[in-house]
Coordinates of C-alpha atoms in Angstrom, one line a residue:
X2 CA 47.5 15.0 -24.9
X3 CA 45.0 14.4 -27.7
X4 CA 46.4 11.0 -28.3
X5 CA 46.1 10.1 -24.6
X6 CA 42.5 11.3 -24.5
X7 CA 41.7 9.3 -27.6
X8 CA 43.2 6.1 -26.1
X9 CA 41.2 6.6 -22.9
X10 CA 38.0 7.1 -24.8
X11 CA 38.7 4.0 -26.9
X12 CA 39.2 2.1 -23.6
X13 CA 35.9 3.3 -22.3
X14 CA 34.2 2.2 -25.5
X15 CA 35.7 -1.3 -25.3
X16 CA 34.7 -1.5 -21.6
X17 CA 31.1 -0.6 -22.5
X18 CA 31.0 -3.2 -25.3
X19 CA 32.1 -5.9 -22.8
X20 CA 29.7 -4.6 -20.1
X21 CA 26.6 -5.2 -22.2
X22 CA 26.9 -9.1 -22.2
X23 CA 27.9 -8.9 -18.6
X24 CA 24.7 -7.0 -17.7
X25 CA 22.4 -9.2 -19.8
X26 CA 23.9 -12.5 -18.5
X27 CA 24.0 -11.3 -14.9
X28 CA 20.3 -10.3 -15.0
X29 CA 19.4 -13.7 -16.6
X30 CA 21.3 -15.4 -13.8
X31 CA 19.1 -13.6 -11.2
X32 CA 15.9 -14.3 -13.2
X33 CA 16.6 -18.0 -13.5
X34 CA 17.5 -18.3 -9.8
X35 CA 14.3 -16.6 -8.8
X36 CA 12.4 -18.9 -11.2
X37 CA 13.8 -22.0 -9.5
X38 CA 13.0 -20.8 -6.0
X39 CA 9.6 -19.3 -6.9
X40 CA 8.2 -22.0 -9.1
X41 CA 10.3 -25.1 -8.5
X42 CA 10.0 -24.8 -4.7
X43 CA 13.8 -25.3 -4.1
X44 CA 13.3 -23.0 -1.0
X45 CA 11.3 -25.7 0.7
X46 CA 13.1 -28.8 -0.5
X47 CA 16.7 -27.6 -0.1
X48 CA 19.2 -26.3 -2.7
X49 CA 21.4 -29.3 -2.2
X50 CA 19.0 -31.5 -4.1
X51 CA 20.1 -32.9 -7.5
X52 CA 17.1 -31.2 -9.1
X53 CA 18.9 -28.0 -8.8
X54 CA 21.1 -29.0 -11.8
X55 CA 18.2 -30.3 -14.0
X56 CA 16.2 -28.2 -16.4
X57 CA 16.6 -24.5 -15.5
X58 CA 19.6 -25.5 -13.4
X59 CA 21.6 -26.4 -16.5
X60 CA 20.6 -23.0 -18.0
X61 CA 21.8 -21.3 -14.8
X62 CA 25.2 -23.1 -15.1
X63 CA 25.6 -22.0 -18.7
X64 CA 24.7 -18.4 -17.9
X65 CA 27.1 -18.3 -14.9
X66 CA 30.0 -19.7 -17.0
X67 CA 29.3 -17.3 -19.9
X68 CA 29.2 -14.3 -17.5
X69 CA 32.4 -15.4 -15.8
X70 CA 34.1 -15.8 -19.2
X71 CA 33.1 -12.3 -20.3
X72 CA 34.3 -10.8 -17.0
X73 CA 37.6 -12.6 -17.4
X74 CA 38.0 -11.2 -21.0
X75 CA 37.2 -7.7 -19.6
X76 CA 39.7 -8.1 -16.8
X77 CA 42.5 -9.3 -19.2
X78 CA 41.7 -6.5 -21.6
X79 CA 42.2 -3.9 -18.9
X80 CA 45.5 -5.5 -17.9
X81 CA 46.8 -5.7 -21.5
X82 CA 45.9 -2.0 -21.9
X83 CA 48.0 -1.4 -18.8
X84 CA 45.0 -0.1 -16.8
X85 CA 44.7 -1.3 -13.2
X86 CA 41.3 -3.1 -13.0
X87 CA 38.8 -1.4 -10.7
X88 CA 37.6 -2.8 -7.4
X89 CA 34.3 -3.6 -9.0
X90 CA 35.9 -5.7 -11.7
X91 CA 38.0 -7.5 -9.2
X92 CA 34.8 -8.4 -7.2
X93 CA 33.1 -9.6 -10.4
X94 CA 36.1 -11.8 -11.3
X95 CA 36.3 -13.4 -7.8
X96 CA 32.6 -14.0 -7.5
X97 CA 32.3 -15.4 -11.0
X98 CA 35.3 -17.6 -10.7
X99 CA 34.1 -19.1 -7.4
X100 CA 30.6 -19.6 -8.7
X101 CA 31.8 -21.2 -11.9
X102 CA 34.1 -23.6 -10.0
X103 CA 31.3 -24.7 -7.6
X104 CA 28.8 -25.3 -10.3
X105 CA 31.4 -27.2 -12.4
X106 CA 32.3 -29.4 -9.4
X107 CA 28.6 -30.1 -8.8
X108 CA 28.0 -31.1 -12.4
X109 CA 31.1 -33.4 -12.4
X110 CA 30.1 -34.8 -9.0
X111 CA 33.5 -33.6 -7.7
X112 CA 32.2 -31.7 -4.7
X113 CA 29.6 -32.1 -1.9
X114 CA 26.2 -30.9 -3.2
X115 CA 25.8 -28.9 0.0
X116 CA 28.1 -26.3 -1.6
X117 CA 25.2 -25.3 -3.8
X118 CA 23.9 -23.3 -0.9
X119 CA 26.9 -21.0 -1.4
X120 CA 26.3 -20.7 -5.1
X121 CA 22.8 -19.2 -4.4
X122 CA 24.4 -16.2 -2.7
X123 CA 27.0 -15.9 -5.5
X124 CA 24.3 -15.9 -8.1
X125 CA 22.5 -13.1 -6.2
X126 CA 25.8 -11.2 -6.1
X127 CA 26.2 -11.6 -9.9
X128 CA 22.6 -10.2 -10.4
X129 CA 23.5 -7.3 -8.1
X130 CA 26.6 -6.6 -10.2
X131 CA 24.5 -6.5 -13.3
X132 CA 22.0 -4.0 -11.7
X133 CA 24.9 -1.8 -10.6
X134 CA 26.3 -1.8 -14.1
X135 CA 22.9 -0.8 -15.5
X136 CA 22.7 2.0 -12.9
X137 CA 26.2 3.3 -13.8
X138 CA 25.4 3.0 -17.6
X139 CA 22.2 5.0 -17.0
X140 CA 24.0 7.7 -15.1
X141 CA 26.6 7.9 -17.8
X142 CA 24.1 8.2 -20.6
X143 CA 22.0 10.9 -18.9
X144 CA 23.3 14.3 -20.0
X145 CA 23.1 17.4 -17.9
X146 CA 20.7 19.2 -20.3
X147 CA 18.1 16.4 -20.1
X148 CA 18.5 16.3 -16.3
X149 CA 17.8 20.1 -16.1
X150 CA 14.8 19.7 -18.4
X151 CA 13.3 17.0 -16.2
X152 CA 12.7 19.4 -13.3
X153 CA 9.8 17.3 -12.1
X154 CA 12.1 14.4 -11.2
X155 CA 12.8 15.6 -7.7
X156 CA 14.3 13.6 -4.8
X157 CA 10.7 13.1 -3.5
X158 CA 9.6 11.5 -6.8
X159 CA 12.7 9.4 -6.9
X160 CA 12.1 8.0 -3.4
X161 CA 8.5 7.3 -4.1
X162 CA 9.1 5.6 -7.4
X163 CA 11.9 3.4 -6.0
X164 CA 9.7 2.4 -3.1
X165 CA 6.7 1.5 -5.4
X166 CA 9.0 -0.5 -7.6
X167 CA 10.3 -2.5 -4.7
X168 CA 6.7 -3.1 -3.4
X169 CA 5.5 -4.3 -6.8
X170 CA 8.5 -6.6 -7.4
X171 CA 8.2 -8.1 -4.0
X172 CA 4.4 -8.6 -4.5
X173 CA 5.1 -10.6 -7.7
X174 CA 7.5 -12.9 -5.8
X175 CA 5.0 -13.5 -3.0
X176 CA 2.4 -14.5 -5.5
X177 CA 4.5 -17.4 -6.7
X178 CA 4.0 -21.0 -5.4
X179 CA 7.5 -21.1 -3.8
X180 CA 6.8 -18.1 -1.5
X181 CA 3.6 -19.3 0.2
X182 CA 2.3 -22.5 1.8
X183 CA -1.1 -21.7 0.3
X184 CA -2.0 -19.2 -2.4
X185 CA -2.9 -15.7 -1.3
X186 CA -4.7 -12.9 -3.1
X187 CA -2.9 -10.0 -4.9
X188 CA -4.3 -7.5 -2.4
X189 CA -3.0 -9.4 0.5
X190 CA 0.5 -9.9 -1.1
X191 CA 0.6 -6.2 -2.0
X192 CA -0.6 -5.2 1.5
X193 CA 2.2 -7.4 3.1
X194 CA 4.9 -5.9 0.9
X195 CA 3.7 -2.4 1.4
X196 CA 3.6 -2.9 5.2
X197 CA 7.1 -4.4 5.2
X198 CA 8.6 -1.8 2.9
X199 CA 7.0 1.1 4.9
X200 CA 8.2 -0.7 8.1
X201 CA 4.6 -0.6 9.5
X202 CA 3.9 -4.1 10.5
X203 CA 0.1 -4.3 9.9
X204 CA -0.7 -7.7 8.4
X205 CA -3.8 -9.2 6.8
X206 CA -2.3 -12.7 6.8
X207 CA -0.3 -14.6 9.4
X208 CA 3.4 -14.4 8.4
X209 CA 4.5 -17.5 10.3
X210 CA 1.8 -19.7 8.9
X211 CA 1.4 -18.3 5.4
X212 CA 4.9 -17.8 3.9
X213 CA 7.8 -20.2 3.2
X214 CA 11.4 -19.5 3.8
X215 CA 11.5 -17.6 0.5
X216 CA 8.5 -15.5 1.4
X217 CA 9.9 -14.6 4.8
X218 CA 13.3 -13.7 3.2
X219 CA 11.5 -11.3 0.8
X220 CA 9.6 -9.7 3.7
X221 CA 12.9 -9.4 5.7
X222 CA 14.6 -7.8 2.6
X223 CA 11.7 -5.3 2.3
X224 CA 12.0 -4.4 6.0
X225 CA 15.7 -3.8 5.8
X226 CA 15.7 -1.8 2.5
X227 CA 12.5 0.1 3.5
X228 CA 14.0 1.1 6.9
X229 CA 17.2 2.7 5.4
X230 CA 15.4 3.8 2.3
X231 CA 15.5 2.3 -1.2
X232 CA 17.5 5.2 -2.6
X233 CA 19.9 5.1 0.3
X234 CA 20.4 1.4 -0.2
X235 CA 20.9 1.7 -3.9
X236 CA 23.5 4.4 -3.6
X237 CA 25.3 2.6 -0.8
X238 CA 25.7 -0.5 -3.0
X239 CA 27.2 1.7 -5.8
X240 CA 29.5 3.3 -3.3
X241 CA 30.7 0.1 -1.7
X242 CA 31.4 -1.5 -5.1
X243 CA 33.7 1.2 -6.1
X244 CA 31.3 3.3 -8.2
X245 CA 31.6 7.0 -7.4
X246 CA 28.4 9.0 -6.8
X247 CA 27.9 11.7 -9.3
X248 CA 27.0 15.2 -8.2
X249 CA 23.4 14.6 -9.2
X250 CA 23.3 11.4 -7.1
X251 CA 24.7 13.3 -4.1
X252 CA 22.2 16.1 -4.6
X253 CA 19.3 13.6 -4.8
X254 CA 20.5 11.8 -1.7
X255 CA 20.8 15.0 0.3
X256 CA 17.3 15.9 -0.8
X257 CA 16.0 12.5 0.4
X258 CA 17.7 12.8 3.7
X259 CA 17.0 16.5 4.1
X260 CA 20.6 17.4 4.3
X261 CA 22.0 20.9 3.8
X262 CA 25.4 19.7 2.7
X263 CA 25.7 17.1 -0.1
X264 CA 29.4 16.5 0.8
X265 CA 28.5 14.5 3.9
X266 CA 26.4 12.0 1.8
X267 CA 29.2 9.3 1.5
X268 CA 30.1 9.5 5.2
X269 CA 26.4 9.3 6.2
X270 CA 25.8 6.3 3.9
X271 CA 28.7 4.5 5.5
X272 CA 27.5 5.4 9.0
X273 CA 23.9 4.3 8.2
X274 CA 24.9 0.8 7.1
X275 CA 27.8 0.4 9.5
X276 CA 25.6 1.2 12.5
X277 CA 22.7 -0.9 11.1
X278 CA 24.9 -3.9 10.6
X279 CA 26.6 -3.6 14.0
X280 CA 23.3 -3.1 15.9
X281 CA 21.4 -5.9 14.1
X282 CA 24.3 -8.3 14.5
X283 CA 24.6 -7.6 18.2
X284 CA 20.9 -8.0 18.6
X285 CA 20.7 -11.3 16.7
X286 CA 23.6 -12.8 18.7
X287 CA 21.9 -11.7 22.0
X288 CA 18.5 -13.1 20.9
X289 CA 20.1 -16.3 19.8
X290 CA 21.7 -17.1 23.1
X291 CA 18.7 -15.9 25.1
X292 CA 16.4 -18.2 23.1
X293 CA 18.8 -21.1 23.1
X294 CA 17.0 -24.0 24.8
X295 CA 13.6 -22.2 25.0
X296 CA 11.0 -24.8 24.0
X297 CA 8.7 -22.0 22.8
X298 CA 11.2 -21.2 20.0
X299 CA 11.8 -23.8 17.2
X300 CA 15.4 -24.7 18.0
X301 CA 16.0 -26.0 14.4
X302 CA 15.3 -22.4 13.1
X303 CA 16.8 -20.5 16.0
X304 CA 19.2 -18.5 13.9
X305 CA 16.4 -17.6 11.5
X306 CA 14.2 -16.3 14.4
X307 CA 17.1 -14.4 16.0
X308 CA 18.1 -12.6 12.8
X309 CA 14.5 -11.8 11.7
X310 CA 13.5 -10.3 15.0
X311 CA 16.7 -8.4 15.4
X312 CA 16.2 -6.7 12.0
X313 CA 12.5 -6.2 12.6
X314 CA 13.1 -4.6 16.0
X315 CA 15.9 -2.2 14.9
X316 CA 13.9 -1.2 11.8
X317 CA 10.8 -0.7 14.0
X318 CA 8.8 -3.0 11.6
X319 CA 6.7 -4.8 14.2
X320 CA 6.6 -8.0 12.2
X321 CA 7.3 -11.3 14.0
X322 CA 7.5 -15.0 13.1
X323 CA 5.4 -16.0 16.1
X324 CA 1.8 -16.9 15.1
X325 CA 0.4 -14.8 18.0
X326 CA 3.0 -12.1 18.0
X327 CA 4.9 -11.1 21.2
X328 CA 2.1 -12.6 23.2
X329 CA 3.5 -16.0 22.3
X330 CA 3.9 -18.4 25.2
X331 CA 7.4 -18.4 26.5
X332 CA 8.1 -15.0 24.9
X333 CA 5.7 -12.6 26.6
X334 CA 7.5 -12.9 30.0
X335 CA 11.0 -13.1 28.6
X336 CA 12.2 -9.8 30.1
X337 CA 15.8 -10.2 29.0
X338 CA 14.6 -10.7 25.4
X339 CA 12.2 -7.8 25.7
X340 CA 15.0 -5.6 27.0
X341 CA 17.2 -6.4 24.0
X342 CA 14.3 -5.6 21.6
X343 CA 13.5 -2.4 23.4
X344 CA 17.1 -1.3 23.1
X345 CA 17.1 -2.2 19.4
X346 CA 13.9 -0.2 18.8
X347 CA 15.2 2.8 20.7
X348 CA 18.5 2.8 18.8
X349 CA 16.7 2.7 15.5
X350 CA 14.5 5.7 16.3
X351 CA 17.2 8.0 17.5
X352 CA 18.3 8.8 13.9
X353 CA 21.5 8.2 12.0
X354 CA 22.4 11.8 12.0
X355 CA 23.0 11.7 15.8
X356 CA 25.2 8.6 15.4
X357 CA 27.2 10.2 12.6
X358 CA 27.9 13.3 14.8
X359 CA 28.8 11.1 17.7
X360 CA 31.2 9.0 15.5
X361 CA 32.7 12.2 14.1
X362 CA 33.3 13.7 17.5
X363 CA 34.8 10.4 18.7
X364 CA 37.1 10.2 15.7
X365 CA 38.3 13.8 16.3
X366 CA 38.9 13.1 20.0
X367 CA 41.0 10.0 19.2
X368 CA 43.0 12.0 16.6
X369 CA 43.6 14.8 19.1
X370 CA 41.7 17.3 17.1
X371 CA 39.8 20.2 18.6
X372 CA 36.1 19.4 19.2
X373 CA 33.2 21.7 18.7
X374 CA 32.2 23.2 22.1
X375 CA 28.7 21.9 21.8
X376 CA 26.6 19.3 19.9
X377 CA 24.5 20.3 17.0
X378 CA 21.0 21.7 17.7
X379 CA 19.5 18.6 15.9
X380 CA 21.2 16.1 18.2
X381 CA 20.5 18.2 21.3
X382 CA 16.8 18.4 20.4
X383 CA 16.5 14.7 19.4
X384 CA 17.9 13.4 22.7
X385 CA 15.9 15.7 24.9
X386 CA 12.6 15.3 23.1
X387 CA 13.0 11.5 23.0
X388 CA 13.6 11.4 26.7
X389 CA 10.6 13.6 27.4
X390 CA 8.3 11.5 25.2
X391 CA 9.4 8.3 26.8
X392 CA 8.9 9.7 30.3
X393 CA 5.4 11.1 29.5
X394 CA 4.5 7.8 27.9
X395 CA 5.6 5.6 30.8
X396 CA 3.9 7.7 33.4
X397 CA 0.7 8.3 31.4
X398 CA 0.1 4.7 30.4
X399 CA 1.1 3.3 33.8
X400 CA -1.5 5.5 35.5
X401 CA -4.2 4.7 32.9
X402 CA -3.5 0.9 33.1
X403 CA -4.0 1.1 36.8
X404 CA -7.0 3.3 37.2
X405 CA -9.0 2.9 33.9
X406 CA -11.2 -0.3 33.8
X407 CA -9.7 -3.0 31.6
X408 CA -9.4 -6.7 31.3
X409 CA -5.8 -6.8 32.3
X410 CA -4.6 -7.6 35.8
X411 CA -3.5 -4.6 37.7
X412 CA 0.0 -5.8 38.4
X413 CA 1.9 -2.5 39.0
X414 CA 5.3 -3.9 38.1
X415 CA 4.2 -5.5 34.9
X416 CA 2.1 -2.4 34.0
X417 CA 5.1 -0.2 34.4
X418 CA 7.1 -2.5 32.2
X419 CA 4.5 -2.7 29.5
X420 CA 4.0 1.1 29.6
X421 CA 7.8 1.4 29.0
X422 CA 7.6 -1.2 26.2
X423 CA 4.7 0.6 24.5
X424 CA 6.4 4.0 24.8
X425 CA 9.5 2.6 23.1
X426 CA 7.3 0.6 20.6
X427 CA 5.2 3.6 19.7
X428 CA 6.8 3.4 16.2
X429 CA 7.7 -0.3 16.4
X430 CA 4.3 -1.9 16.8
X431 CA 5.3 -4.9 18.9
X432 CA 2.5 -5.6 21.5
X433 CA 3.2 -7.6 24.7
X434 CA -0.5 -8.0 25.4
X435 CA -3.8 -7.4 23.6
X436 CA -4.1 -3.6 23.5
X437 CA -7.8 -4.0 22.8
X438 CA -8.2 -5.1 26.4
X439 CA -7.4 -1.6 27.7
X440 CA -9.9 1.2 28.0
X441 CA -10.7 3.9 25.4
X442 CA -8.6 6.6 27.2
X443 CA -5.5 4.3 27.1
X444 CA -6.1 3.7 23.4
X445 CA -6.4 7.4 22.7
X446 CA -3.3 8.2 24.7
X447 CA -1.4 5.5 22.6
X448 CA -2.8 7.2 19.4
X449 CA -1.2 10.4 20.5
X450 CA 2.1 8.6 21.2
X451 CA 2.0 7.0 17.8
X452 CA 1.3 10.3 16.1
X453 CA 4.3 11.9 17.7
X454 CA 6.5 8.9 16.7
X455 CA 10.3 8.7 16.4
X456 CA 13.0 11.0 14.9
X457 CA 14.1 12.2 11.4
X458 CA 16.7 10.0 9.6
X459 CA 15.8 7.0 11.8
X460 CA 13.7 3.9 11.4
X461 CA 10.7 5.2 13.4
X462 CA 7.5 6.7 12.0
X463 CA 5.0 9.4 13.0
X464 CA 5.3 13.1 12.3
X465 CA 8.5 12.8 14.4
X466 CA 9.0 14.1 17.9
X467 CA 11.3 17.1 17.0
X468 CA 8.7 18.2 14.5
X469 CA 5.9 18.0 17.1
X470 CA 8.2 19.8 19.6
X471 CA 8.7 22.7 17.1
X472 CA 5.0 23.1 16.8
X473 CA 4.6 23.2 20.6
X474 CA 7.4 25.8 20.8
X475 CA 5.8 27.8 18.0
X476 CA 2.5 28.0 19.9
X477 CA 4.5 29.0 23.1
X478 CA 6.3 31.7 21.1
X479 CA 3.0 33.2 19.9
X480 CA 1.6 33.1 23.5
X481 CA 4.7 34.9 24.8
X482 CA 4.8 37.4 22.0
X483 CA 8.4 36.5 21.1
X484 CA 9.8 37.0 17.6
X485 CA 11.5 33.7 17.0
X486 CA 11.7 30.1 18.2
X487 CA 14.9 29.9 20.0
X488 CA 16.8 26.9 21.6
X489 CA 20.3 25.8 22.3
X490 CA 21.6 29.3 21.7
X491 CA 20.2 29.3 18.1
X492 CA 17.3 30.8 16.3
X493 CA 15.3 28.2 14.4
X494 CA 14.8 29.1 10.7
X495 CA 11.3 30.3 9.9
X496 CA 11.0 27.9 7.0
X497 CA 11.8 25.0 9.3
X498 CA 9.0 26.0 11.8
X499 CA 6.5 26.5 8.9
X500 CA 7.3 23.1 7.5
X501 CA 6.8 21.5 10.9
X502 CA 3.5 23.2 11.3
X503 CA 2.4 22.2 7.8
X504 CA 3.4 18.6 8.4
X505 CA 1.3 18.3 11.6
X506 CA -1.7 20.0 10.1
X507 CA -1.6 18.0 6.8
X508 CA -1.1 14.8 8.7
X509 CA -4.1 15.5 11.0
X510 CA -6.5 16.2 8.1
X511 CA -5.2 13.2 6.1
X512 CA -5.8 10.8 9.1
X513 CA -9.3 12.3 9.7
X514 CA -10.2 12.1 6.0
X515 CA -9.0 8.4 5.6
X516 CA -10.7 7.4 8.8
X517 CA -14.1 8.8 7.6
X518 CA -13.5 7.1 4.2
X519 CA -13.1 3.7 5.8
X520 CA -16.1 4.2 8.0
X521 CA -18.2 4.9 4.9
X522 CA -16.7 1.8 3.2
X523 CA -17.3 -0.3 6.3
X524 CA -20.8 0.4 7.6
X525 CA -20.8 -2.8 9.7
X526 CA -17.8 -1.7 11.7
X527 CA -19.0 1.9 11.9
X528 CA -22.3 0.7 13.5
X529 CA -20.5 -0.9 16.4
X530 CA -19.8 0.9 19.7
X531 CA -16.0 0.9 19.4
X532 CA -15.9 0.8 15.6
X533 CA -14.9 4.4 14.9
X534 CA -12.2 4.2 17.6
X535 CA -10.8 1.0 16.1
X536 CA -10.7 2.5 12.6
X537 CA -9.0 5.7 13.9
X538 CA -6.5 3.6 15.8
X539 CA -5.7 1.5 12.6
X540 CA -5.4 4.6 10.4
X541 CA -3.0 6.4 12.8
X542 CA -1.0 3.2 13.2
X543 CA -0.8 2.8 9.4
X544 CA 0.1 6.5 8.7
X545 CA 2.7 6.6 11.5
X546 CA 4.1 3.2 10.3
X547 CA 3.6 1.8 13.8
X548 CA 1.8 -1.5 13.3
X549 CA -0.4 -1.6 16.5
X550 CA -3.8 -3.0 15.7
X551 CA -7.1 -3.6 17.5
X552 CA -8.2 -6.3 15.1
X553 CA -9.9 -4.0 12.5
X554 CA -7.3 -4.7 9.7
X555 CA -8.4 -8.3 9.3
X556 CA -12.1 -7.3 9.1
X557 CA -12.0 -4.6 6.4
X558 CA -12.8 -5.1 2.7
X559 CA -10.5 -4.8 -0.3
X560 CA -11.3 -1.1 -0.9
X561 CA -10.5 -0.3 2.7
X562 CA -7.2 -2.3 2.4
X563 CA -6.2 0.0 -0.5
X564 CA -6.8 3.0 1.6
X565 CA -4.7 1.6 4.4
X566 CA -1.9 0.7 1.9
X567 CA -1.9 4.3 0.6
X568 CA -1.8 5.5 4.3
X569 CA 1.3 3.3 5.0
X570 CA 3.2 4.4 1.8
X571 CA 2.4 8.1 2.2
X572 CA 3.2 7.9 5.9
X573 CA 6.6 6.5 5.0
X574 CA 7.3 9.1 2.4
X575 CA 6.1 11.9 4.7
X576 CA 2.9 14.0 4.1
X577 CA 4.8 17.2 3.4
X578 CA 7.2 15.4 1.0
X579 CA 4.2 13.6 -0.6
X580 CA 2.4 16.9 -1.3
X581 CA 5.6 18.2 -3.0
X582 CA 5.1 15.4 -5.6
X583 CA 2.1 17.4 -6.9
X584 CA 2.8 21.0 -5.9
X585 CA 5.7 22.9 -7.3
X586 CA 7.2 25.5 -5.0
X587 CA 7.3 29.0 -6.5
X588 CA 10.4 31.2 -6.3
X589 CA 10.4 34.1 -3.9
X590 CA 8.6 37.1 -5.4
X591 CA 9.8 40.6 -4.8
X592 CA 6.2 41.8 -4.8
X593 CA 4.3 41.7 -1.5
X594 CA 0.7 42.9 -0.9
X595 CA -0.1 45.3 2.0
X596 CA -0.6 43.7 5.3
X597 CA -4.0 43.5 7.0
X598 CA -5.4 42.0 10.2
X599 CA -8.5 39.8 10.7
X600 CA -10.6 39.3 13.9
X601 CA -9.8 36.0 15.6
X602 CA -12.0 36.3 18.8

């Protein structure tokens, strides 16, 4: 037994020795590829050009061949030691072999240079493999004693640090010449990446006119990763590449997703990405055929437009490639397209927990297993509250659009349609018409809708509709004199109700405080008649990660932009979660002071 353990430990040491050059060369492959696209402008000139193999291109070829050779040695070493290579090593071997063959054929002029487009994706995959190896190595090196000592490294801190790292890295890429048609300032690049990662949609520059294909790809990646969560995305990649999640990883993931059982983390990760891929693919295909032949859509970039808007709609990001947004001619009255995007936004806001429960029940039904007599309280509440919020939004905004003075034509049918669109898009931020044309009451009503937002574990924002519903039910409980908040045959935990109340109160004071801060920083806007309302609307939109705007975001100074950026990032993290970054929760104390009452009337 001791000999077998010694052989196994020697095998692990040999693997670690071979993984070091794999990690270094894989990272260098990704760095050189980014250099080519960011500074040599291959994104705009096409990767099939011969310049791809000159200068840094030759360095890229050598790094790919070196990495593939090391992976091959690692693979053969595992075979000779009579160990079956892992799925991760198989993937490395296949990707490296294919990439090496394509680059060798391009150098020897034996293949069509158009194949170089494929090698770009293969080089990105090799970089991802290196990052996965680094993550696995880091997890293996971190001992349990050190993990227990670092009690401050909570899931909240992990989520926030991962998100900030993604924003900063994306900002650096957007500042390179290959990402923009004309240079932009650091604050605008940072604002764009923060807005995309927090799936807000507020923009200080025009996405369609400012960024190249590389810049748009970076924004799309930020939207996708930001919607599912950076930590969620990282752990899913580890899981899919054959790397098991450690207990610490599952605990972190359950803390990020606010799960009570860490054992469901792998199943939830697969459900999140499976549903996301299926919904976005279906939406992209539908948009492609609906826009086919539409002169308002650049037909040469039709697939690009379809994919970008499908991802942006499902993730409730509110970012479009149209210079004037969804008000673009040929799009604003495309009811079939709008119907698809409304469905995408609604599916994104429902929450992945509801989908996981639905898939689990369907799986049990098909297997002939006995189903639970009722759905969980979370799914029951989410569906009902979402329906109520949509109904209230449609009725309220329809009546206000008809009876409140505005610059919009009082077409009842279109007003009902736009009210339905804005109710669904209360966390998506896509606008069919200029919202600034409506009256102040309509805008205030939309502020309330944005504040309520979507649902937990979804792509929507806001304080979340179930959280707001719990606050309403708590007030109703106090008025009735009942002891507990009860629904669906269950008593809601007191800690859950208290957290919901804290979230709403903290969010309210945060929005008021940041609004007053910007009004102090922008005296010119504050002095106008509708200035305070415009700033309040912008701050609520930023904090709830909605993306609706009345035009104030393009008029504010750099200092105010920083405030809005903080609003977007803190809104994505969640105000209650953000406060836990700085406030440590104390353990329950057995000592309680005597109770007293205070006059309230």
